[in-house]
Amino acid sequence: MKIAFVGKGGSGKTTLSSLFIRHLAAAGAPVVAIDADINQHLGAALGLDEAEAAGLPAMGEHLPLIKDHLRGTNPRIASAATMIKTTPPGGGSRLLRVREDNPVYDACARSVELDAGTVRLMVTGPFTEADLGVACYHSKTGAVELCLNHLVDGRDEYVVVDMTAGSDSFASGMFTRFDITFLVAEPTRKGVSVYRQYKEYARDFGINLKVVGNKVQGPDDLDFLREQVGDDLLTTVGHSDWVRAMEKGRPPRFELLEDANRRALHRLGTAADATYDSRDWDRYTRQMVHFHLKNARSWGNERTGADLAAQVDPGFVLGEAAVAPA
Ligand SMILES: Nc1ncnc2c1ncn2[C@@H]1O[C@H](COP(=O)(O)OP(=O)(O)O)[C@@H](O)[C@H]1O
Ligand SMILES: [Mg+2]
């Protein structure tokens, strides 16, 4: 399952992503964790110290390697230079699996040991002005989008992306790349307004959007969220002393997380798992083509001097069947 955490800055995206990642790892599930948030804090939230976090390789600095690996021998993609963030896979492309070693993970992922399991962590690297534009040929989230579009994840395998709900992800199609999107909202007008905006973008794309209330303190907070987001409210998380202790650099063992918050994480897991059987790889592929053509027209063709529509392999559908036998 591909899972995104989005929301307003400070709402708790990184905190809840990291708790959910710990929850999955504790259950023994394979996890690829990706930090695509403007403020790169997922490593720290997973317990890395400053030096370790600063030493993580940045996906944004390995775009040529990522592109060259993924295009493989696809004859429709002549070079890494004509591959943009939305270029879809086709015959000859290399696909990624959650549980494997490959040159992309070698270059961009590091293992992070948690109490109860090890996860792979990849980070986009710090953002600059240029990364926040719409076109951004060198876009760092583009590295993530390329990986998601070339990734075939199976049941009980998880990719968790800590992500900014910004214009970049809407222009590129990044926001449509997930089986479920958890929108983290505090019980405030601002928190809820980000939800409304996201819902509006998501409407035409069949996005499975669920709200996770965070820092919810009592019945009044809960009533507010219920009233504002209705059935989209999946669960809520309260203030966590466990999180506070972790922020002080003294993380307790994960099994000591408060019961109510543990139950909330369990609900997230159940909701994510429930998406697997209704997964629609045809639609997933169609949407990546849709956004590729849109990006090709609006900036990609001009930028690369090529007709990027020709990169689309009309017979290709991402999914288990597309994974070439080893
Ligand atoms: N449920 C919680 N309990 C205690 N502290 C929290 C909780 N959720 C978030 N925080 C704190 O709020 C701050 C912002 O959270 P963070 O996850 O970094 O937000 P975002 O990634 O959305 O910008 C952090 O200091 C974090 O530790
Ligand atoms: Mg964050």
Coordinates of C-alpha atoms and ligand atoms in Angstrom, one line a residue:
M1 CA 0.0 0.0 0.0
K2 CA 1.1 3.5 -0.8
I3 CA 0.1 5.9 2.0
A4 CA 0.5 9.7 2.2
F5 CA 0.4 11.9 5.3
V6 CA -0.5 15.5 4.3
G7 CA -1.7 18.6 6.1
K8 CA -0.8 22.0 7.3
G9 CA 2.7 22.7 8.6
G10 CA 2.8 21.9 12.3
S11 CA -0.3 19.8 12.3
G12 CA 1.6 16.7 13.1
K13 CA 2.2 15.0 9.7
T14 CA 5.8 14.0 10.5
T15 CA 4.9 12.9 14.0
L16 CA 2.0 10.7 12.9
S17 CA 3.9 9.4 9.9
S18 CA 6.7 8.3 12.2
L19 CA 4.3 6.7 14.7
F20 CA 2.5 4.8 11.9
I21 CA 5.9 3.7 10.5
R22 CA 6.8 2.4 13.9
H23 CA 3.5 0.7 14.2
L24 CA 4.0 -1.1 10.9
A25 CA 7.5 -2.1 11.7
A26 CA 6.4 -3.5 15.1
A27 CA 4.1 -5.8 13.2
G28 CA 7.0 -7.0 11.1
A29 CA 5.8 -5.4 7.9
P30 CA 8.3 -4.2 5.3
V31 CA 8.2 -0.4 5.1
V32 CA 9.8 2.2 2.8
A33 CA 9.5 5.5 4.5
I34 CA 9.9 8.7 2.4
D35 CA 10.4 12.2 3.7
A36 CA 8.9 14.6 1.1
D37 CA 8.0 17.3 3.5
I38 CA 9.3 20.8 3.1
N39 CA 10.8 20.6 6.6
Q40 CA 12.8 17.4 6.5
H41 CA 12.2 15.9 10.0
L42 CA 11.1 12.3 9.4
G43 CA 14.6 11.0 10.1
A44 CA 14.7 12.7 13.5
A45 CA 11.2 11.6 14.3
L46 CA 12.4 8.0 13.6
G47 CA 15.1 8.5 16.2
L48 CA 18.1 9.6 14.1
D49 CA 20.4 12.1 15.7
E50 CA 21.4 15.3 14.0
A51 CA 24.5 13.9 12.4
E52 CA 22.8 10.8 11.2
A53 CA 19.9 12.8 9.7
A54 CA 22.2 15.2 8.0
G55 CA 24.1 12.3 6.5
L56 CA 21.1 10.8 4.7
P57 CA 21.5 10.8 0.9
A58 CA 19.1 13.1 -0.8
M59 CA 16.9 11.7 -3.6
G60 CA 17.0 15.1 -5.3
E61 CA 20.7 14.7 -5.8
H62 CA 20.4 11.3 -7.4
L63 CA 17.8 12.1 -10.1
P64 CA 20.0 11.1 -13.0
L65 CA 20.7 7.8 -11.4
I66 CA 17.1 7.2 -10.6
K67 CA 16.0 8.1 -14.1
D68 CA 18.6 6.0 -15.8
H69 CA 17.7 3.0 -13.6
L70 CA 14.0 3.3 -14.1
R71 CA 14.0 3.9 -17.9
G72 CA 16.0 0.6 -18.3
T73 CA 15.7 -0.3 -21.9
N74 CA 12.4 1.4 -22.6
P75 CA 12.8 2.5 -26.2
R76 CA 10.3 5.3 -25.8
I77 CA 12.6 7.1 -23.3
A78 CA 15.8 8.0 -25.2
S79 CA 17.7 9.5 -22.3
A80 CA 17.5 10.5 -18.7
A81 CA 17.5 14.1 -20.0
T82 CA 14.1 13.7 -21.6
M83 CA 12.6 11.9 -18.6
I84 CA 10.5 14.3 -16.5
K85 CA 8.9 13.6 -13.1
T86 CA 5.7 12.4 -14.7
T87 CA 7.3 10.1 -17.4
P88 CA 5.4 6.9 -17.0
P89 CA 6.9 3.4 -17.2
G90 CA 6.4 1.3 -20.3
G91 CA 7.8 -1.8 -21.9
G92 CA 11.5 -2.1 -20.9
S93 CA 11.2 0.1 -17.9
R94 CA 12.6 -1.2 -14.6
L95 CA 10.0 -1.4 -11.8
L96 CA 10.8 -1.2 -8.1
R97 CA 9.5 -3.6 -5.3
V98 CA 9.3 -2.8 -1.6
R99 CA 11.3 -5.9 -0.6
E100 CA 14.4 -6.0 -2.8
D101 CA 17.8 -4.4 -3.2
N102 CA 18.2 -2.2 -6.2
P103 CA 20.4 0.7 -7.3
V104 CA 17.8 3.3 -6.3
Y105 CA 17.7 2.0 -2.7
D106 CA 21.5 1.6 -2.7
A107 CA 22.0 5.2 -3.6
C108 CA 19.0 6.8 -1.8
A109 CA 17.8 4.6 1.1
R110 CA 19.3 4.0 4.5
S111 CA 18.1 1.4 7.0
V112 CA 16.8 2.8 10.2
E113 CA 16.5 0.5 13.2
L114 CA 13.5 0.9 15.4
D115 CA 12.7 -1.0 18.6
A116 CA 10.8 -3.7 16.8
G117 CA 12.0 -3.8 13.2
T118 CA 14.1 -2.1 10.5
V119 CA 12.7 0.2 7.8
R120 CA 14.1 1.8 4.7
L121 CA 14.2 5.6 4.8
M122 CA 14.6 7.9 1.8
V123 CA 14.5 11.6 1.9
T124 CA 14.1 14.2 -0.9
G125 CA 16.6 16.5 0.6
P126 CA 16.1 20.2 1.7
F127 CA 13.8 22.2 -0.6
T128 CA 14.8 25.4 -2.3
E129 CA 12.6 28.1 -3.9
A130 CA 12.9 26.4 -7.3
D131 CA 11.4 23.2 -5.8
L132 CA 8.2 24.9 -5.0
G133 CA 7.3 25.9 -8.5
V134 CA 5.0 24.0 -10.8
A135 CA 7.4 23.1 -13.6
C136 CA 10.6 22.4 -11.7
Y137 CA 12.4 20.0 -13.9
H138 CA 14.8 19.1 -11.1
S139 CA 11.9 18.9 -8.6
K140 CA 12.8 16.8 -5.6
T141 CA 9.3 15.5 -5.1
G142 CA 9.7 14.5 -8.8
A143 CA 12.1 11.9 -7.6
V144 CA 9.5 10.5 -5.3
E145 CA 6.8 10.6 -8.0
L146 CA 9.0 8.7 -10.4
C147 CA 9.6 6.0 -7.8
L148 CA 5.9 5.7 -6.9
N149 CA 5.0 5.4 -10.6
H150 CA 7.5 2.6 -11.1
L151 CA 6.7 0.8 -7.8
V152 CA 4.7 -2.4 -7.6
D153 CA 3.8 -2.9 -3.9
G154 CA 2.1 -6.1 -2.8
R155 CA -0.3 -6.8 0.1
D156 CA 1.3 -6.2 3.5
E157 CA 4.0 -4.0 2.0
Y158 CA 4.0 -0.3 2.8
V159 CA 5.3 2.9 1.4
V160 CA 4.7 5.8 3.7
V161 CA 5.2 9.3 2.4
D162 CA 5.4 12.4 4.7
M163 CA 4.3 15.1 2.3
T164 CA 3.5 18.7 1.9
A165 CA 0.0 19.6 0.7
G166 CA 1.4 22.1 -1.8
S167 CA 0.8 23.3 -5.4
D168 CA 3.7 21.1 -6.6
S169 CA 1.9 17.8 -5.6
F170 CA -1.3 19.0 -7.3
A171 CA 0.2 20.1 -10.5
S172 CA 2.2 16.9 -11.0
G173 CA -0.2 14.3 -10.0
M174 CA 1.7 13.2 -6.9
F175 CA -1.4 13.5 -4.8
T176 CA -3.1 10.8 -6.9
R177 CA -0.3 8.2 -6.3
F178 CA -1.7 6.8 -3.0
D179 CA -4.1 4.1 -1.9
I180 CA -5.0 6.2 1.0
T181 CA -4.2 9.8 2.0
F182 CA -4.3 10.7 5.7
L183 CA -4.9 14.4 6.1
V184 CA -3.7 15.4 9.6
A185 CA -5.8 18.2 11.0
E186 CA -5.8 19.9 14.3
P187 CA -9.3 20.9 15.5
T188 CA -9.0 24.4 14.3
R189 CA -10.5 26.4 11.4
K190 CA -7.1 26.4 9.6
G191 CA -6.7 22.7 10.0
V192 CA -10.1 22.1 8.5
S193 CA -9.6 24.6 5.7
V194 CA -6.6 22.6 4.4
Y195 CA -8.9 19.6 4.4
R196 CA -11.5 21.4 2.3
Q197 CA -8.9 22.6 -0.2
Y198 CA -7.5 19.1 -0.5
K199 CA -10.9 17.5 -0.9
E200 CA -11.6 19.9 -3.7
Y201 CA -8.5 19.0 -5.7
A202 CA -9.1 15.3 -4.9
R203 CA -12.7 15.3 -6.0
D204 CA -12.2 14.4 -9.6
F205 CA -9.6 11.8 -9.1
G206 CA -11.2 9.3 -6.8
I207 CA -8.8 10.0 -4.0
N208 CA -9.4 8.0 -0.8
L209 CA -9.0 10.9 1.7
K210 CA -9.3 10.4 5.4
V211 CA -8.9 12.9 8.2
V212 CA -6.8 12.1 11.2
G213 CA -7.5 14.6 14.0
N214 CA -4.4 15.5 15.9
K215 CA -3.8 17.1 19.3
V216 CA -7.5 16.4 20.0
Q217 CA -8.1 17.2 23.7
G218 CA -11.7 16.6 24.6
P219 CA -15.3 16.3 23.5
D220 CA -15.4 19.8 22.2
D221 CA -12.4 19.2 19.8
L222 CA -14.0 15.9 18.7
D223 CA -17.4 17.5 18.1
F224 CA -15.8 20.3 16.1
L225 CA -14.0 17.8 13.8
R226 CA -17.1 15.6 13.4
E227 CA -19.2 18.6 12.5
Q228 CA -16.6 20.0 10.0
V229 CA -15.4 16.9 8.2
G230 CA -18.2 14.4 8.8
D231 CA -17.6 10.8 7.7
D232 CA -14.1 11.6 6.4
L233 CA -13.0 11.7 10.0
L234 CA -11.2 8.3 10.5
T235 CA -9.8 8.7 14.0
T236 CA -8.1 11.1 16.4
V237 CA -4.9 11.3 18.3
G238 CA -4.5 13.1 21.5
H239 CA -1.5 14.9 23.0
S240 CA 1.1 12.2 23.5
D241 CA 3.6 12.3 26.4
W242 CA 5.5 9.5 24.4
V243 CA 6.0 12.0 21.5
R244 CA 7.1 14.7 23.9
A245 CA 9.7 12.4 25.5
M246 CA 10.9 11.5 22.1
E247 CA 11.2 15.1 21.2
K248 CA 13.5 15.5 24.2
G249 CA 15.7 12.9 22.7
R250 CA 14.5 10.2 25.2
P251 CA 12.3 8.0 23.2
P252 CA 10.6 5.4 25.4
R253 CA 10.1 1.9 23.9
F254 CA 7.3 2.0 21.3
E255 CA 5.2 -0.5 23.2
L256 CA 4.8 2.2 25.9
L257 CA 2.9 4.5 23.5
E258 CA -0.5 5.5 25.1
D259 CA -3.3 2.9 24.5
A260 CA -5.6 5.4 22.8
N261 CA -3.0 6.5 20.4
R262 CA -2.0 2.9 19.7
R263 CA -5.6 2.2 18.8
A264 CA -5.7 5.2 16.5
L265 CA -2.6 3.8 14.7
H266 CA -4.3 0.5 14.4
R267 CA -7.3 2.2 12.7
L268 CA -5.0 3.8 10.2
G269 CA -3.5 0.4 9.4
T270 CA -6.9 -1.2 9.0
A271 CA -8.1 1.5 6.7
A272 CA -4.9 1.3 4.6
D273 CA -5.2 -2.5 4.4
A274 CA -8.8 -2.3 3.3
T275 CA -7.8 -0.5 0.1
Y276 CA -5.8 -3.4 -1.3
D277 CA -8.6 -5.5 -2.7
S278 CA -10.2 -2.7 -4.6
R279 CA -6.9 -1.4 -6.0
D280 CA -7.3 -0.4 -9.6
W281 CA -4.0 -0.6 -11.5
D282 CA -5.7 0.5 -14.7
R283 CA -6.9 3.7 -13.2
Y284 CA -3.5 4.2 -11.5
T285 CA -1.8 4.0 -14.9
R286 CA -4.3 6.1 -16.7
Q287 CA -3.9 8.9 -14.1
M288 CA -0.1 8.9 -14.5
V289 CA -0.5 9.2 -18.2
H290 CA -3.1 12.0 -17.7
F291 CA -0.7 14.1 -15.6
H292 CA 2.2 13.3 -17.9
L293 CA 0.4 14.7 -20.9
K294 CA -0.6 17.7 -18.9
N295 CA 2.9 18.4 -17.7
A296 CA 4.3 17.7 -21.2
R297 CA 2.0 20.3 -22.7
S298 CA 2.4 22.9 -20.0
W299 CA 6.3 22.9 -19.8
G300 CA 7.9 19.5 -20.4
N301 CA 7.9 19.5 -24.3
E302 CA 9.3 23.0 -24.4
R303 CA 11.9 22.3 -21.7
T304 CA 13.2 19.1 -23.2
G305 CA 12.7 19.9 -26.9
A306 CA 11.0 16.5 -27.3
D307 CA 7.5 15.4 -27.8
L308 CA 6.9 13.7 -24.5
A309 CA 3.6 12.3 -25.4
A310 CA 5.5 9.8 -27.4
Q311 CA 6.9 8.4 -24.1
V312 CA 3.5 6.9 -23.3
D313 CA 3.3 3.1 -24.0
P314 CA -0.3 2.6 -24.8
G315 CA -0.3 -1.1 -23.9
F316 CA 1.3 -0.8 -20.5
V317 CA -0.4 -1.3 -17.2
L318 CA 1.5 -1.1 -14.0
G319 CA 1.0 -4.0 -11.6
E320 CA 2.2 -7.4 -10.7
A321 CA 1.9 -8.6 -14.2
A322 CA 4.2 -5.9 -15.4
V323 CA 7.0 -7.1 -13.2
A324 CA 9.4 -9.0 -15.5
P325 CA 10.3 -12.4 -14.3
A326 CA 13.7 -12.4 -12.7
Ligands
LIG1 N1 0.0 14.0 19.2 C1 1.0 14.8 19.6 N2 1.4 14.8 20.9 C2 2.4 15.6 21.3 N3 3.1 16.4 20.5 C3 2.7 16.4 19.1 C4 1.7 15.6 18.6 N4 1.6 15.8 17.3 C5 2.5 16.7 17.0 N5 3.2 17.1 18.1 C6 4.3 18.1 18.1 O1 3.9 19.2 17.3 C7 5.0 19.7 16.6 C8 4.7 19.7 15.1 O2 4.6 18.4 14.6 P1 5.1 17.9 13.3 O3 4.8 16.4 13.2 O4 6.6 18.3 13.1 O5 4.2 18.7 12.2 P2 4.3 18.7 10.6 O6 5.2 17.6 10.1 O7 2.9 18.6 10.2 O8 4.9 20.1 10.3 C9 6.2 18.8 16.9 O9 7.0 19.4 17.9 C10 5.6 17.6 17.5 O10 6.4 16.9 18.4
MG2 MG 6.9 17.8 9.0

